[in-house]
C-alpha cells in the first residue's frame, strides 16, 4: 500500500504537543532531546507554554517541526512502514524533508527559527492581512490579478483559497469577491504569508539555505510551489526560498499524489487540518492521523 506522509503548517500547534510521544517512544524522545541542544528553552515552551509565546512565529515553526518529526519517527519505528511520498503544507515542507532524510533535524530547527524571525519582521504589524475565500478559485485569481498588493497564498481546497497582501488590498479584494457572490473571511494572522511582501524574508533566508547540507530525499517530496515530486537535493534551496513568497498549491499536490498512486494519506503531528483538506479534495480518499502515542500504538492500515 502506497502511503503519502503529510505534515502540517502553522496553526496546528498546542501546548504539550508530542510530550506523550517523547515519553513513550525513544525515537520521539531523541527528537525532543535534540530541541534542547539546538534551541535551548523551546522544549520547555512546547511542553508547558504559555500558549501566546508558543504561538509566536519564530517559536511555532520549529516547535511544529519537532512535534511532526517526533510523531513520524515514533510511527516508523513502531510499524516498520515507510511512505512512498511526502508533502508538507508551507512550514510542513521542512518536516517532510526531515522525514525523507533530505535535511537533518538540527538544520531544520535552525532554518525554521530563522524563517519565522524573518517572516515576522518582513511587514510591520497591522500593515498586512490574509483572508480565506470560499468559492471558485478562478474568480479569486482574477480579482487578485486586477489589484495591486494582493495574491492567492494557499490553494487549500477546491472552494477554499487564502489571499494575502497589504491590508488595504486584501480588504478591497474581499469587497469585490463578496460582490461576485463569494465569501471572504479575514484571518487572525501575525503577518501576510506567501505573498510578495515576504520578499525580504526570502532574500534573508536564501544564504542560509544555500549553505545548508541537503541530501537526495529517500522518497519524493512534493514541493509547495510546483506541486511536483522532487528528489534532487540541489533544487531544494531554490524551492524553499520560492516557497516564502509563492502560493501553496495544496489542491494540485494532493491530486498529483493520488495520480502517482497514493492509497492512504497520513497526517503526522498535531491537529487534523490536512486530512480534512484531503477529504475535501478527494472525497473518497482514505486518511489517518498520527499525532499522539495512542494513535501510534493503535495504528493499523
Coordinates of N, CA, C and O in Angstrom, one line a residue, residues 166-294:
X166 N -1.2 43.5 1.3 CA -1.4 44.6 2.1 C -2.9 44.6 2.7 O -3.8 44.1 2.0
X167 N -3.0 45.2 3.8 CA -4.4 45.2 4.4 C -5.4 45.9 3.5 O -6.5 45.3 3.3
X168 N -5.0 47.0 2.9 CA -6.0 47.7 2.0 C -6.3 46.9 0.8 O -7.5 46.8 0.4
X169 N -5.3 46.2 0.2 CA -5.6 45.4 -1.0 C -6.4 44.2 -0.7 O -7.3 43.8 -1.4
X170 N -6.1 43.5 0.5 CA -6.9 42.3 0.9 C -8.4 42.7 1.1 O -9.3 42.0 0.8
X171 N -8.6 43.9 1.8 CA -9.9 44.3 2.0 C -10.6 44.7 0.7 O -11.8 44.4 0.6
X172 N -9.9 45.3 -0.2 CA -10.5 45.7 -1.5 C -10.9 44.4 -2.2 O -12.0 44.3 -2.9
X173 N -10.0 43.4 -2.2 CA -10.3 42.1 -2.9 C -11.5 41.5 -2.2 O -12.4 40.9 -2.9
X174 N -11.6 41.5 -0.9 CA -12.7 40.9 -0.2 C -14.1 41.6 -0.6 O -15.1 40.9 -0.8
X175 N -14.0 42.9 -0.7 CA -15.3 43.6 -1.2 C -15.7 43.2 -2.5 O -16.9 42.9 -2.8
X176 N -14.7 43.1 -3.5 CA -15.1 42.7 -4.8 C -15.5 41.2 -4.9 O -16.5 40.9 -5.6
X177 N -14.9 40.4 -4.1 CA -15.3 39.0 -4.1 C -16.7 38.8 -3.6 O -17.4 38.0 -4.1
X178 N -17.0 39.5 -2.5 CA -18.4 39.5 -2.0 C -19.4 39.9 -3.0 O -20.5 39.4 -3.1
X179 N -19.0 41.0 -3.8 CA -19.9 41.5 -4.8 C -20.1 40.4 -5.9 O -21.2 40.4 -6.6
X180 N -19.2 39.5 -6.0 CA -19.3 38.4 -7.0 C -19.9 37.2 -6.4 O -19.9 36.1 -7.1
X181 N -20.4 37.2 -5.2 CA -21.1 36.1 -4.6 C -20.2 35.2 -3.8 O -20.7 34.1 -3.4
X182 N -18.9 35.5 -3.6 CA -18.0 34.7 -2.8 C -18.0 35.2 -1.4 O -18.3 36.4 -1.1
X183 N -17.5 34.4 -0.5 CA -17.4 34.7 0.9 C -15.9 34.9 1.3 O -15.1 34.0 1.1
X184 N -15.6 36.1 1.9 CA -14.2 36.3 2.3 C -14.2 36.5 3.8 O -14.9 37.4 4.4
X185 N -13.4 35.7 4.5 CA -13.3 35.7 6.0 C -11.9 36.2 6.4 O -10.9 35.5 6.2
X186 N -11.8 37.3 7.0 CA -10.4 37.8 7.5 C -9.9 36.8 8.5 O -10.6 36.2 9.3
X187 N -8.6 36.5 8.4 CA -7.9 35.6 9.3 C -7.1 36.3 10.3 O -6.5 37.4 10.1
X188 N -7.0 35.8 11.5 CA -6.1 36.3 12.6 C -4.7 35.8 12.4 O -4.4 34.7 12.8
X189 N -3.9 36.5 11.7 CA -2.5 36.1 11.5 C -1.6 37.2 11.9 O -1.9 38.4 11.9
X190 N -0.3 36.9 12.1 CA 0.7 37.8 12.6 C 1.4 38.5 11.4 O 2.1 39.5 11.6
X191 N 1.2 38.0 10.2 CA 1.9 38.6 9.0 C 1.2 38.0 7.8 O 0.5 37.0 7.8
X192 N 1.4 38.7 6.6 CA 0.8 38.2 5.4 C 1.7 37.3 4.7 O 2.6 37.6 3.9
X193 N 1.5 36.0 5.0 CA 2.4 35.0 4.5 C 2.2 34.6 3.0 O 1.1 34.9 2.5
X194 N 3.2 34.1 2.3 CA 3.1 33.6 1.0 C 2.6 34.6 0.0 O 1.7 34.4 -0.8
X195 N 3.2 35.8 0.1 CA 3.0 36.9 -0.9 C 4.2 37.7 -1.1 O 5.2 37.5 -0.4
X196 N 4.2 38.6 -2.0 CA 5.4 39.4 -2.4 C 5.9 40.2 -1.2 O 7.1 40.6 -1.2
X197 N 5.1 40.5 -0.2 CA 5.5 41.3 0.9 C 6.6 40.5 1.8 O 7.3 41.1 2.6
X198 N 6.7 39.2 1.5 CA 7.6 38.4 2.2 C 9.0 38.3 1.5 O 9.8 37.5 1.9
X199 N 9.2 39.1 0.5 CA 10.4 39.0 -0.3 C 11.7 39.2 0.5 O 12.7 38.6 0.3
X200 N 11.6 40.2 1.5 CA 12.8 40.4 2.3 C 13.1 39.1 3.2 O 14.3 38.8 3.4
X201 N 12.1 38.4 3.6 CA 12.3 37.2 4.3 C 12.9 36.1 3.4 O 13.8 35.4 3.8
X202 N 12.4 36.0 2.2 CA 13.0 35.1 1.2 C 14.5 35.4 1.0 O 15.3 34.5 1.0
X203 N 14.8 36.6 0.8 CA 16.2 37.0 0.5 C 17.0 36.8 1.7 O 18.2 36.5 1.6
X204 N 16.5 37.0 2.9 CA 17.2 36.8 4.1 C 17.5 35.4 4.4 O 18.6 35.1 5.0
X205 N 16.6 34.5 4.1 CA 16.8 33.1 4.4 C 17.7 32.4 3.3 O 18.3 31.4 3.6
X206 N 17.7 32.9 2.1 CA 18.3 32.3 1.0 C 19.8 31.9 1.2 O 20.2 30.8 0.9
X207 N 20.6 32.8 1.8 CA 22.0 32.4 2.0 C 22.2 31.2 3.0 O 23.0 30.4 2.8
X208 N 21.3 31.2 4.0 CA 21.4 30.1 5.0 C 20.9 28.8 4.3 O 21.5 27.7 4.5
X209 N 19.9 28.8 3.4 CA 19.5 27.7 2.7 C 20.6 27.2 1.7 O 20.9 26.0 1.6
X210 N 21.3 28.1 1.1 CA 22.4 27.7 0.2 C 23.5 27.1 0.9 O 24.2 26.2 0.2
X211 N 23.8 27.4 2.1 CA 24.9 26.8 2.8 C 24.5 25.6 3.7 O 25.4 24.9 4.3
X212 N 23.2 25.2 3.7 CA 22.8 24.0 4.4 C 23.0 22.8 3.6 O 22.9 22.8 2.4
X213 N 23.4 21.7 4.2 CA 23.6 20.5 3.5 C 22.3 19.7 3.3 O 21.6 19.4 4.3
X214 N 21.9 19.5 2.1 CA 20.8 18.7 1.7 C 21.2 17.4 1.1 O 22.2 17.4 0.3
X215 N 20.5 16.4 1.3 CA 20.8 15.1 0.7 C 19.6 14.8 -0.2 O 18.5 15.3 -0.1
X216 N 19.8 13.9 -1.2 CA 18.6 13.5 -2.1 C 17.6 12.8 -1.2 O 17.9 11.9 -0.4
X217 N 16.3 13.3 -1.3 CA 15.2 12.7 -0.5 C 15.1 11.2 -0.8 O 15.3 10.7 -1.9
X218 N 14.9 10.4 0.3 CA 14.8 8.9 0.2 C 13.5 8.5 -0.6 O 13.4 7.4 -1.1
X219 N 12.5 9.4 -0.6 CA 11.3 9.2 -1.4 C 10.9 10.6 -1.9 O 11.3 11.6 -1.3
X220 N 10.1 10.7 -2.9 CA 9.8 12.0 -3.5 C 9.0 12.9 -2.5 O 8.1 12.5 -1.8
X221 N 9.5 14.1 -2.4 CA 8.8 15.1 -1.6 C 8.2 16.2 -2.5 O 8.9 16.8 -3.3
X222 N 6.9 16.4 -2.5 CA 6.2 17.3 -3.4 C 6.4 18.7 -2.9 O 6.1 19.0 -1.7
X223 N 6.9 19.6 -3.8 CA 7.2 21.0 -3.4 C 5.9 21.8 -3.4 O 5.1 21.7 -4.3
X224 N 5.8 22.7 -2.5 CA 4.6 23.6 -2.4 C 4.4 24.4 -3.7 O 3.3 24.6 -4.2
X225 N 5.6 25.0 -4.2 CA 5.4 26.0 -5.3 C 5.3 25.3 -6.7 O 4.9 26.0 -7.6
X226 N 5.6 24.0 -6.8 CA 5.4 23.4 -8.1 C 4.3 22.3 -8.1 O 3.8 21.9 -9.1
X227 N 4.0 21.8 -6.9 CA 3.0 20.7 -6.7 C 3.6 19.4 -7.5 O 2.8 18.6 -7.9
X228 N 4.9 19.3 -7.6 CA 5.5 18.2 -8.3 C 6.5 17.5 -7.4 O 7.1 18.1 -6.5
X229 N 6.8 16.2 -7.6 CA 7.7 15.5 -6.8 C 9.1 15.9 -7.1 O 9.5 16.3 -8.2
X230 N 10.0 15.9 -6.0 CA 11.4 16.3 -6.2 C 12.2 15.3 -5.4 O 12.0 15.0 -4.2
X231 N 13.3 14.8 -6.0 CA 14.3 14.0 -5.3 C 15.7 14.6 -5.6 O 16.7 13.9 -5.3
X232 N 15.8 15.8 -6.1 CA 17.0 16.5 -6.4 C 17.5 17.4 -5.2 O 16.8 18.4 -5.0
X233 N 18.5 17.0 -4.5 CA 19.0 17.8 -3.4 C 19.3 19.2 -3.8 O 19.1 20.2 -3.1
X234 N 19.9 19.4 -5.0 CA 20.4 20.7 -5.4 C 19.2 21.7 -5.7 O 19.4 22.9 -5.6
X235 N 18.0 21.2 -5.9 CA 16.9 22.0 -6.2 C 16.3 22.6 -4.9 O 15.5 23.5 -4.9
X236 N 16.6 22.0 -3.7 CA 15.8 22.3 -2.5 C 16.0 23.7 -2.0 O 15.1 24.4 -1.6
X237 N 17.2 24.3 -2.0 CA 17.4 25.7 -1.6 C 16.5 26.6 -2.4 O 15.8 27.5 -1.8
X238 N 16.4 26.5 -3.7 CA 15.6 27.3 -4.5 C 14.1 27.1 -4.3 O 13.4 28.1 -4.2
X239 N 13.7 25.9 -4.1 CA 12.3 25.6 -3.9 C 11.8 26.2 -2.5 O 10.7 26.7 -2.4
X240 N 12.7 26.1 -1.5 CA 12.3 26.6 -0.2 C 12.4 28.1 -0.1 O 11.6 28.7 0.7
X241 N 13.2 28.7 -0.9 CA 13.3 30.2 -1.0 C 12.0 30.7 -1.7 O 11.3 31.6 -1.2
X242 N 11.7 30.1 -2.8 CA 10.5 30.5 -3.6 C 9.2 30.3 -2.8 O 8.2 31.0 -2.9
X243 N 9.2 29.3 -1.9 CA 8.0 29.0 -1.1 C 7.6 30.1 -0.2 O 6.4 30.3 0.0
X244 N 8.5 30.9 0.2 CA 8.2 32.0 1.2 C 7.3 33.1 0.5 O 6.4 33.6 1.2
X245 N 7.5 33.3 -0.7 CA 6.6 34.3 -1.4 C 5.6 33.7 -2.4 O 4.7 34.4 -2.8
X246 N 5.7 32.4 -2.6 CA 4.8 31.7 -3.6 C 3.7 31.1 -2.9 O 3.6 30.9 -1.7
X247 N 2.7 30.7 -3.7 CA 1.5 30.1 -3.2 C 1.7 28.6 -2.9 O 2.5 28.0 -3.6
X248 N 1.0 28.2 -1.9 CA 1.0 26.7 -1.5 C -0.1 26.1 -2.4 O -1.3 26.3 -2.2
X249 N 0.4 25.3 -3.3 CA -0.5 24.6 -4.3 C -1.0 23.3 -3.8 O -0.7 22.2 -4.3
X250 N -1.8 23.3 -2.7 CA -2.1 22.1 -2.0 C -3.1 21.2 -2.7 O -3.0 20.0 -2.7
X251 N -4.1 21.8 -3.4 CA -5.1 21.0 -4.2 C -4.3 20.2 -5.2 O -4.5 19.0 -5.4
X252 N -3.5 20.9 -6.0 CA -2.7 20.2 -7.0 C -1.8 19.2 -6.5 O -1.6 18.1 -7.1
X253 N -1.2 19.4 -5.3 CA -0.3 18.5 -4.7 C -1.0 17.2 -4.3 O -0.6 16.1 -4.6
X254 N -2.2 17.3 -3.7 CA -2.9 16.1 -3.3 C -3.4 15.3 -4.5 O -3.4 14.1 -4.6
X255 N -3.9 16.1 -5.5 CA -4.3 15.4 -6.8 C -3.1 14.7 -7.4 O -3.3 13.6 -7.9
X256 N -1.9 15.3 -7.4 CA -0.8 14.7 -8.0 C -0.4 13.4 -7.2 O 0.1 12.4 -7.8
X257 N -0.5 13.5 -5.9 CA -0.1 12.3 -5.1 C -1.1 11.2 -5.4 O -0.7 10.0 -5.5
X258 N -2.4 11.5 -5.6 CA -3.3 10.4 -5.9 C -3.0 9.8 -7.3 O -3.1 8.6 -7.5
X259 N -2.7 10.7 -8.2 CA -2.3 10.2 -9.6 C -1.1 9.4 -9.6 O -0.9 8.5 -10.4
X260 N -0.2 9.6 -8.6 CA 1.1 8.8 -8.5 C 0.8 7.5 -7.8 O 1.8 6.7 -7.7
X261 N -0.4 7.3 -7.3 CA -0.7 6.0 -6.7 C -0.9 6.0 -5.2 O -1.0 4.9 -4.6
X262 N -0.9 7.2 -4.5 CA -1.1 7.2 -3.1 C -2.4 6.6 -2.7 O -3.5 7.0 -3.3
X263 N -2.4 5.7 -1.8 CA -3.7 5.0 -1.4 C -4.2 5.4 -0.1 O -5.4 5.2 0.2
X264 N -3.3 5.9 0.8 CA -3.7 6.4 2.1 C -2.9 7.6 2.4 O -1.7 7.7 2.1
X265 N -3.5 8.6 3.0 CA -2.9 9.9 3.4 C -2.8 10.0 4.9 O -3.8 9.9 5.6
X266 N -1.6 10.0 5.4 CA -1.4 10.1 6.9 C -0.8 11.4 7.3 O 0.2 11.8 6.8
X267 N -1.5 12.1 8.2 CA -1.0 13.4 8.7 C -0.3 13.2 10.0 O -0.8 12.6 10.9
X268 N 1.0 13.6 10.0 CA 1.9 13.4 11.2 C 2.0 14.7 11.9 O 2.4 15.7 11.4
X269 N 1.7 14.7 13.2 CA 1.8 15.9 14.0 C 0.4 16.2 14.6 O -0.6 15.6 14.4
X270 N 0.4 17.4 15.3 CA -0.8 17.8 16.0 C -1.9 18.3 15.0 O -1.6 18.8 13.9
X271 N -3.1 18.1 15.4 CA -4.2 18.6 14.5 C -4.7 17.7 13.4 O -4.0 16.6 13.2
X272 N -5.7 18.1 12.8 CA -6.3 17.3 11.7 C -6.6 18.1 10.5 O -7.5 17.8 9.6
X273 N -6.0 19.3 10.3 CA -6.3 20.2 9.2 C -6.1 19.6 7.9 O -6.9 19.7 7.0
X274 N -4.9 18.9 7.7 CA -4.6 18.4 6.4 C -5.5 17.2 5.9 O -5.9 17.2 4.8
X275 N -5.8 16.3 6.9 CA -6.7 15.2 6.5 C -8.0 15.8 6.1 O -8.7 15.2 5.2
X276 N -8.5 16.8 6.8 CA -9.7 17.5 6.4 C -9.7 18.0 5.0 O -10.7 17.9 4.3
X277 N -8.6 18.7 4.7 CA -8.5 19.2 3.3 C -8.4 18.1 2.3 O -9.0 18.2 1.2
X278 N -7.7 17.0 2.6 CA -7.6 15.9 1.7 C -9.0 15.4 1.3 O -9.4 15.1 0.2
X279 N -9.9 15.3 2.3 CA -11.2 14.7 2.1 C -12.1 15.7 1.3 O -13.0 15.3 0.6
X280 N -11.7 17.0 1.4 CA -12.5 17.9 0.5 C -12.0 17.9 -0.9 O -12.7 18.2 -1.9
X281 N -10.7 17.6 -1.1 CA -10.1 17.5 -2.4 C -10.5 16.1 -3.1 O -10.8 16.1 -4.3
X282 N -10.3 15.1 -2.3 CA -10.6 13.7 -2.8 C -11.6 13.0 -1.8 O -11.2 12.4 -0.8
X283 N -12.9 13.2 -2.0 CA -13.9 12.8 -1.0 C -13.8 11.3 -0.7 O -14.2 10.9 0.4
X284 N -13.3 10.5 -1.6 CA -13.2 9.0 -1.3 C -11.9 8.6 -0.7 O -11.6 7.4 -0.5
X285 N -11.0 9.6 -0.5 CA -9.6 9.2 0.0 C -9.6 8.6 1.4 O -10.5 9.0 2.2
X286 N -8.7 7.7 1.7 CA -8.5 7.2 3.0 C -7.5 8.0 3.7 O -6.4 8.2 3.2
X287 N -7.9 8.5 4.9 CA -7.0 9.4 5.7 C -6.9 8.9 7.1 O -7.8 8.3 7.7
X288 N -5.7 9.1 7.7 CA -5.4 8.7 9.0 C -4.6 9.8 9.7 O -3.9 10.6 9.0
X289 N -4.7 9.9 11.0 CA -3.9 10.9 11.8 C -3.0 10.2 12.8 O -3.4 9.3 13.5
X290 N -1.7 10.7 12.8 CA -0.8 10.2 13.8 C -0.1 11.4 14.5 O 0.8 12.0 13.9
X291 N -0.6 11.7 15.7 CA -0.1 12.8 16.4 C 0.1 12.5 17.9 O 0.6 13.4 18.6
X292 N -0.3 11.4 18.4 CA -0.2 11.1 19.8 C 0.3 9.6 19.9 O 0.3 8.8 19.0
X293 N 0.8 9.3 21.1 CA 1.3 8.0 21.4 C 0.2 7.0 21.2 O 0.4 5.9 20.7
X294 N -1.0 7.3 21.6 CA -2.2 6.3 21.5 C -2.4 6.0 20.0 O -2.7 4.9 19.6

